[in-house]
Coordinates of C-alpha atoms and ligand atoms in Angstrom, one line a residue:
M1 CA 55.3 53.4 173.8
A2 CA 53.8 56.1 171.6
D3 CA 56.9 59.0 170.4
Q4 CA 56.9 61.0 173.0
H5 CA 57.8 63.5 171.2
A6 CA 54.9 63.2 168.4
A7 CA 52.8 66.0 168.0
P8 CA 49.9 66.2 167.8
V9 CA 48.6 66.8 165.0
T10 CA 45.0 67.7 164.7
A11 CA 42.9 68.1 161.3
S12 CA 41.9 71.7 161.5
A13 CA 41.7 72.5 157.0
P14 CA 38.6 72.3 155.7
L15 CA 38.4 69.1 153.7
S16 CA 39.7 70.1 149.9
R17 CA 38.1 71.8 147.6
T18 CA 37.7 70.4 144.2
E19 CA 37.9 73.8 143.0
A20 CA 39.8 76.5 144.3
V21 CA 38.6 79.4 144.8
P22 CA 40.4 82.0 143.0
V23 CA 41.5 85.1 145.7
V24 CA 40.5 88.7 144.8
P25 CA 43.5 89.9 142.3
A26 CA 46.2 92.2 144.4
L27 CA 46.2 94.6 142.3
R28 CA 45.4 96.8 139.0
W29 CA 45.4 99.5 136.9
E30 CA 41.5 100.8 136.6
D31 CA 41.2 103.6 133.5
L32 CA 38.2 105.1 135.2
P33 CA 36.2 107.7 133.1
E34 CA 37.9 110.8 135.8
G35 CA 41.2 109.5 135.0
P36 CA 44.0 106.3 136.4
V37 CA 44.1 104.6 139.1
I38 CA 45.6 102.1 140.9
V39 CA 43.2 100.0 142.9
L40 CA 44.6 97.1 145.0
L41 CA 43.0 94.7 148.3
D42 CA 43.4 96.4 151.0
Q43 CA 45.2 93.3 152.6
R44 CA 46.0 94.6 156.5
R45 CA 41.3 94.4 156.2
L46 CA 41.7 90.5 155.6
P47 CA 40.7 87.5 156.8
A48 CA 37.8 89.3 157.7
A49 CA 36.8 91.4 154.3
E50 CA 37.8 92.0 151.0
V51 CA 37.8 95.9 150.8
E52 CA 39.4 97.7 147.9
L53 CA 42.2 101.0 147.8
V54 CA 41.9 103.0 145.4
C55 CA 44.6 105.0 144.8
T56 CA 44.3 108.8 142.6
D57 CA 48.2 110.0 143.8
V58 CA 51.6 108.9 144.5
P59 CA 50.7 109.6 148.0
A60 CA 48.1 107.8 148.5
L61 CA 50.4 104.4 147.4
V62 CA 53.3 105.2 149.1
E63 CA 51.0 105.4 152.5
A64 CA 49.2 101.9 150.9
I65 CA 52.7 100.4 150.7
R66 CA 54.4 101.6 154.0
T67 CA 51.2 100.7 156.2
L68 CA 50.6 97.1 154.6
A69 CA 47.6 97.4 153.0
V70 CA 49.6 96.5 149.9
R71 CA 53.0 94.2 150.4
G72 CA 55.3 91.0 149.6
A73 CA 58.2 92.3 147.5
P74 CA 57.4 90.7 143.8
L75 CA 54.4 93.0 143.7
L76 CA 55.3 96.0 145.5
G77 CA 57.6 95.8 142.6
V78 CA 54.5 95.9 140.8
A79 CA 53.1 98.5 142.4
G80 CA 56.4 100.6 142.6
A81 CA 56.0 100.7 138.6
Y82 CA 52.3 101.5 138.1
G83 CA 52.3 104.3 140.9
L84 CA 54.9 105.8 138.5
A85 CA 52.8 105.4 135.9
L86 CA 50.0 107.0 137.6
A87 CA 52.3 109.9 138.0
A88 CA 53.1 110.0 134.5
V89 CA 49.8 109.6 132.9
R90 CA 48.4 112.3 135.7
G91 CA 51.3 114.9 135.0
F92 CA 52.7 114.6 138.6
D93 CA 56.4 114.9 139.0
V94 CA 57.7 111.5 137.8
D95 CA 61.5 111.8 139.7
E96 CA 59.4 113.1 142.9
A97 CA 57.5 110.4 142.6
A98 CA 60.2 108.4 141.7
E99 CA 62.1 109.3 145.4
L100 CA 59.2 108.7 147.5
L101 CA 57.9 105.5 146.0
A102 CA 61.6 103.9 145.9
H103 CA 61.7 105.5 149.7
A104 CA 58.6 103.8 150.4
R105 CA 60.1 100.4 152.4
P106 CA 63.4 100.3 152.8
T107 CA 64.4 96.4 152.9
A108 CA 62.0 94.6 149.0
V109 CA 64.3 95.7 146.5
N110 CA 61.6 94.5 143.8
L111 CA 60.4 98.0 145.1
A112 CA 63.3 99.7 143.6
Y113 CA 63.8 97.6 140.7
G114 CA 60.2 98.2 140.1
V115 CA 59.9 101.8 140.4
R116 CA 63.8 101.9 138.2
R117 CA 62.4 100.0 135.4
A118 CA 59.5 102.4 135.4
L119 CA 61.2 105.4 135.2
S120 CA 63.3 104.6 132.5
A121 CA 61.0 104.0 130.3
H122 CA 60.0 107.1 131.2
H123 CA 63.8 108.9 130.6
A124 CA 64.1 107.1 127.2
A125 CA 60.5 108.1 125.8
L126 CA 61.5 111.2 126.3
K127 CA 64.7 111.2 124.5
D128 CA 63.8 109.4 121.8
G129 CA 61.2 113.0 121.5
A130 CA 58.0 111.5 122.7
G131 CA 55.5 113.4 124.4
A132 CA 54.7 114.0 128.0
Q133 CA 51.6 111.6 126.7
E134 CA 53.6 109.4 124.7
A135 CA 56.2 108.8 127.5
A136 CA 53.2 108.1 130.2
A137 CA 52.0 105.9 128.1
A138 CA 55.5 104.2 127.7
T139 CA 55.9 103.4 131.5
L140 CA 52.5 102.4 132.3
A141 CA 53.9 99.9 129.3
A142 CA 56.9 99.3 131.1
A143 CA 54.1 98.1 134.5
R144 CA 52.4 95.9 132.7
A145 CA 55.3 94.5 131.8
L146 CA 57.1 93.7 134.8
H147 CA 53.2 92.9 135.8
R148 CA 52.9 90.3 132.9
E149 CA 56.7 88.5 134.2
D150 CA 56.0 88.1 137.7
A151 CA 53.3 86.5 136.6
E152 CA 55.0 84.1 134.6
A153 CA 57.6 83.7 137.0
S154 CA 54.9 82.8 139.7
E155 CA 54.8 79.7 136.8
R156 CA 57.9 78.8 136.4
M157 CA 58.6 78.6 140.3
A158 CA 56.5 76.8 141.5
E159 CA 57.1 74.1 138.6
H160 CA 60.8 74.6 139.2
G161 CA 60.1 74.4 143.6
L162 CA 57.9 70.9 142.7
A163 CA 60.5 69.4 141.1
L164 CA 62.8 70.4 143.3
L165 CA 60.6 68.9 146.4
Q166 CA 59.9 65.4 144.8
E167 CA 63.7 65.4 144.9
L168 CA 64.7 66.9 147.9
V169 CA 61.3 64.0 149.0
P170 CA 60.9 61.6 147.2
G171 CA 57.3 59.6 147.5
G172 CA 55.8 62.9 147.4
G173 CA 53.3 63.4 150.4
F174 CA 55.6 67.0 151.7
R175 CA 55.1 68.2 154.9
V176 CA 55.6 72.0 154.6
L177 CA 56.2 73.9 156.8
T178 CA 56.3 78.5 155.5
H179 CA 55.8 81.3 157.1
C180 CA 54.8 85.0 156.7
N181 CA 53.1 85.2 153.0
T182 CA 54.2 84.4 149.7
G183 CA 51.1 83.7 147.8
A184 CA 49.2 85.7 144.8
L185 CA 48.4 89.2 147.1
V186 CA 52.5 89.0 147.1
S187 CA 52.4 88.4 143.3
G188 CA 50.8 89.4 139.8
G189 CA 50.6 85.6 139.9
E190 CA 50.4 83.0 142.9
G191 CA 53.5 84.7 144.1
T192 CA 56.9 82.5 145.3
A193 CA 56.8 79.3 148.1
L194 CA 53.0 79.2 148.4
A195 CA 53.0 79.4 144.8
V196 CA 55.3 75.6 144.9
A197 CA 53.1 74.8 148.0
G198 CA 50.2 75.1 145.4
A199 CA 51.5 73.2 142.9
A200 CA 52.3 70.4 145.0
H201 CA 48.6 70.5 146.3
R202 CA 47.6 69.8 142.6
A203 CA 49.7 67.6 141.7
G204 CA 48.1 65.2 145.1
E205 CA 51.7 65.5 147.1
L206 CA 51.4 67.7 149.4
R207 CA 50.3 65.9 152.5
R208 CA 50.7 68.8 155.0
L209 CA 51.2 72.7 154.9
W210 CA 52.1 73.9 158.1
V211 CA 51.5 78.3 159.1
D212 CA 53.4 80.6 160.8
E213 CA 51.6 83.1 162.3
T214 CA 53.8 85.4 161.8
R215 CA 54.2 88.0 164.9
P216 CA 53.5 91.3 164.3
L217 CA 51.4 91.8 161.9
L218 CA 50.4 87.8 161.6
Q219 CA 50.7 87.2 157.7
G220 CA 50.3 83.7 158.0
A221 CA 47.1 83.6 160.3
R222 CA 45.4 86.8 158.2
L223 CA 47.1 86.0 155.2
T224 CA 48.2 82.8 154.4
A225 CA 45.0 81.1 155.8
Y226 CA 43.4 82.8 153.7
E227 CA 44.5 81.7 150.6
A228 CA 45.5 78.0 151.8
A229 CA 41.3 77.8 152.1
R230 CA 40.7 79.5 149.3
A231 CA 42.8 77.1 147.2
G232 CA 41.6 74.1 149.2
M233 CA 45.4 73.4 150.5
P234 CA 45.4 70.8 153.6
Y235 CA 46.8 73.6 156.3
T236 CA 46.8 73.5 159.8
L237 CA 48.2 77.4 161.1
L238 CA 50.6 77.3 164.4
T239 CA 52.0 80.2 166.8
D240 CA 55.9 80.5 165.7
S241 CA 56.9 79.7 168.8
A242 CA 55.5 76.3 167.5
A243 CA 57.4 75.3 164.6
G244 CA 60.5 74.0 167.1
S245 CA 58.5 71.2 168.6
L246 CA 57.0 70.2 164.8
F247 CA 60.5 70.1 164.0
S248 CA 61.4 68.3 167.2
A249 CA 58.2 65.4 166.4
G250 CA 59.3 65.3 162.3
E251 CA 56.8 66.7 160.9
V252 CA 58.7 69.0 158.7
D253 CA 59.8 67.6 155.0
A254 CA 61.3 71.6 154.2
V255 CA 60.6 74.9 154.6
L256 CA 59.9 76.8 151.9
V257 CA 59.8 80.8 152.8
G258 CA 59.5 84.1 150.2
A259 CA 62.5 86.9 150.0
D260 CA 62.1 90.3 150.1
R261 CA 66.2 91.0 149.2
I262 CA 69.2 88.3 148.2
A263 CA 72.9 89.8 148.4
A264 CA 75.3 88.8 145.9
D265 CA 76.8 86.3 148.1
G266 CA 73.3 84.5 148.7
S267 CA 72.3 85.8 152.2
V268 CA 68.6 86.4 152.4
A269 CA 66.6 89.3 154.1
N270 CA 63.2 87.3 154.5
K271 CA 59.9 88.1 157.1
V272 CA 61.4 88.5 160.7
G273 CA 61.7 84.1 162.3
S274 CA 63.2 83.6 159.0
Y275 CA 66.1 83.3 160.1
P276 CA 65.7 81.0 163.6
L277 CA 63.5 78.0 160.8
A278 CA 67.0 78.4 159.2
V279 CA 68.6 77.7 162.1
L280 CA 66.3 74.4 163.5
A281 CA 66.4 73.1 159.2
R282 CA 69.9 73.0 159.9
Y283 CA 69.5 71.0 163.2
H284 CA 66.8 69.0 162.2
H285 CA 68.9 67.7 158.7
V286 CA 65.2 69.8 157.2
P287 CA 65.5 70.9 153.7
F288 CA 65.3 74.9 154.0
V289 CA 64.5 76.5 150.8
V290 CA 64.4 79.8 149.5
V291 CA 61.1 80.9 146.0
A292 CA 62.2 84.7 144.8
P293 CA 62.2 86.0 141.4
T294 CA 65.4 86.8 140.5
T295 CA 64.4 90.5 140.5
T296 CA 64.8 89.8 144.4
V297 CA 68.3 89.3 143.8
D298 CA 70.3 92.6 143.7
P299 CA 74.2 92.2 142.9
R300 CA 74.5 95.7 144.0
T301 CA 74.0 94.5 147.9
P302 CA 76.9 92.1 148.4
D303 CA 75.8 90.6 151.9
G304 CA 73.5 90.4 154.3
A305 CA 75.6 93.0 156.7
S306 CA 74.7 94.7 153.7
I307 CA 71.2 94.7 153.8
E308 CA 68.9 97.7 155.2
V309 CA 66.4 96.1 157.7
E310 CA 63.4 97.6 157.7
Q311 CA 62.6 98.9 161.7
R312 CA 58.7 98.7 162.2
S313 CA 57.0 100.3 164.9
G314 CA 56.3 99.0 167.7
L315 CA 52.9 99.2 168.7
E316 CA 53.0 96.6 165.8
V317 CA 54.0 94.1 168.9
T318 CA 52.9 96.0 171.8
E319 CA 48.8 96.4 170.3
F320 CA 46.5 93.9 169.2
P321 CA 46.8 94.7 164.6
G322 CA 44.1 96.8 164.0
S323 CA 42.6 97.4 166.7
G324 CA 44.9 100.3 168.1
A325 CA 45.7 101.3 171.7
S326 CA 41.5 99.5 172.4
A327 CA 43.7 96.4 172.9
P328 CA 47.1 96.3 174.5
L329 CA 49.0 93.3 174.5
A330 CA 51.5 94.9 176.5
P331 CA 51.5 98.1 179.6
L332 CA 51.4 101.3 177.5
G333 CA 54.9 102.9 177.5
T334 CA 56.1 99.2 176.7
Q335 CA 59.0 99.9 174.4
A336 CA 59.6 96.5 171.4
Y337 CA 62.0 95.6 169.4
N338 CA 60.6 95.0 166.2
P339 CA 62.3 94.4 162.9
A340 CA 60.1 93.7 159.4
F341 CA 62.5 91.2 159.0
D342 CA 66.7 89.1 159.3
I343 CA 69.3 87.8 157.6
T344 CA 69.6 84.3 156.7
P345 CA 73.1 83.2 155.8
P346 CA 73.6 80.9 152.5
E347 CA 75.3 77.8 154.8
L348 CA 71.7 78.0 156.2
V349 CA 69.8 78.0 152.8
T350 CA 69.7 74.4 150.6
A351 CA 68.8 75.8 148.0
I352 CA 67.0 78.7 146.0
V353 CA 64.4 78.6 143.5
T354 CA 64.4 81.6 141.4
E355 CA 62.2 81.4 137.4
N356 CA 65.1 80.4 135.9
G357 CA 66.3 77.6 138.3
V358 CA 67.5 76.7 141.0
V359 CA 70.8 77.0 142.8
S360 CA 71.8 74.5 145.2
P361 CA 73.6 74.2 147.4
V362 CA 74.1 78.5 147.4
T363 CA 77.0 80.1 145.9
E364 CA 77.7 84.3 144.1
E365 CA 78.6 82.1 141.3
G366 CA 75.8 79.9 140.7
L367 CA 73.7 83.2 141.7
A368 CA 74.7 84.9 139.3
E369 CA 74.8 83.0 136.7
L370 CA 71.1 82.0 137.1
C371 CA 70.2 85.9 136.9
A372 CA 72.3 86.6 134.2
R373 CA 69.3 83.9 131.8
S374 CA 66.8 86.3 132.7
R375 CA 65.3 88.7 129.8
S376 CA 66.2 92.0 130.9
G377 CA 69.4 90.6 132.7
N378 CA 69.9 90.9 136.2
G379 CA 67.1 93.2 137.1
M380 CA 68.7 96.1 139.1
M381 CA 71.6 95.3 137.1
S382 CA 70.3 96.3 133.7
I383 CA 68.4 99.5 135.2
Ligands
LIG1 C1 58.0 87.1 148.3 S1 57.3 88.5 149.3 C2 56.6 87.9 150.2 C3 57.9 88.2 151.1 O1 57.4 89.7 151.7 C4 57.2 89.7 153.6 O2 57.0 90.9 154.1 P1 55.6 91.9 154.1 O3 54.8 91.3 154.6 O4 56.5 92.8 154.9 O5 56.1 92.4 153.1 C5 57.3 88.2 153.7 O6 59.2 88.7 154.3 C6 57.8 87.7 153.0 O7 58.0 86.7 152.9

């Protein structure tokens, strides 16, 4: 008798490509004749259209961050740093710009880190007697350095993460479930958790990538599927509520997710829906692996209860993304609960993969030791 729990797996993904199609850069700095700009790939328009947003000032960038035109913790750090450089080069008040940028979204600690790092470079240049132009150049150099470091961190996380999967799931042929979007659209490189899946795919070891659609803004359906398709990965989309039946059918070998803030004790703030996956993974003895650069670890935040979880408009729940009131999903006036993130306690996290290596089990000491290996010390602590 067929296993009654067997999931009816349909191969809905395109055949694996031999050549991946690169994703349009999520963010770049451009020096135009009329002045510098920050060019963003507007992630709200994906996958239907690849539209670029040109930000000429900090308020425009803050709006892009608030509306998730640009999103994802590591990239928010890079965007924040470039935003400060834009303010410095265009002669805006950098301290005011830092306030606006650092508070554009509260949970992803990378944003505040990137802003602080660029602001520190600006202040240090002035302290050394630099003029406004030189200080602006130093600020831009700090943003470019962070951009480069994030790309390098992606590569190293992919290596460490693939090695961990090979250890956790002997024999390869990994069936990985991921939530939200953690690829090149959240990073200066190939991302965090999705970069690990990409490395597994290139090694011929990714049997299936299960992609949670990730309500309400559908980062999985719109963005991870977009990236997985361009990379030729064997992916299948599912509703968030279908994940449980995949675990029950024994179809998941590991869960790979990103993070927006990791507290000193190893508590992980990540896209809402991550915590239930961690509980399911524990119940079904499946590894739950968090992939994040050390700039996402915030030793100033002691534990999960100390992490501010962004509460977003209920309209994101009651209306279909991007269509506004033209496509209500609930009666007009319906109140909706819409936390952007949830908190997974360290005891439910099998391992945290950073660019400096892996901590498992997750302990405060192990995490601190990994962060201490970062060139600039652990992000928030070094500035
Ligand atoms: C590794 S950063 C990606 C991270 O960011 C997402 O949040 P948002 O789409 O709201 O920026 C989600 O938490 C992902 O895990």
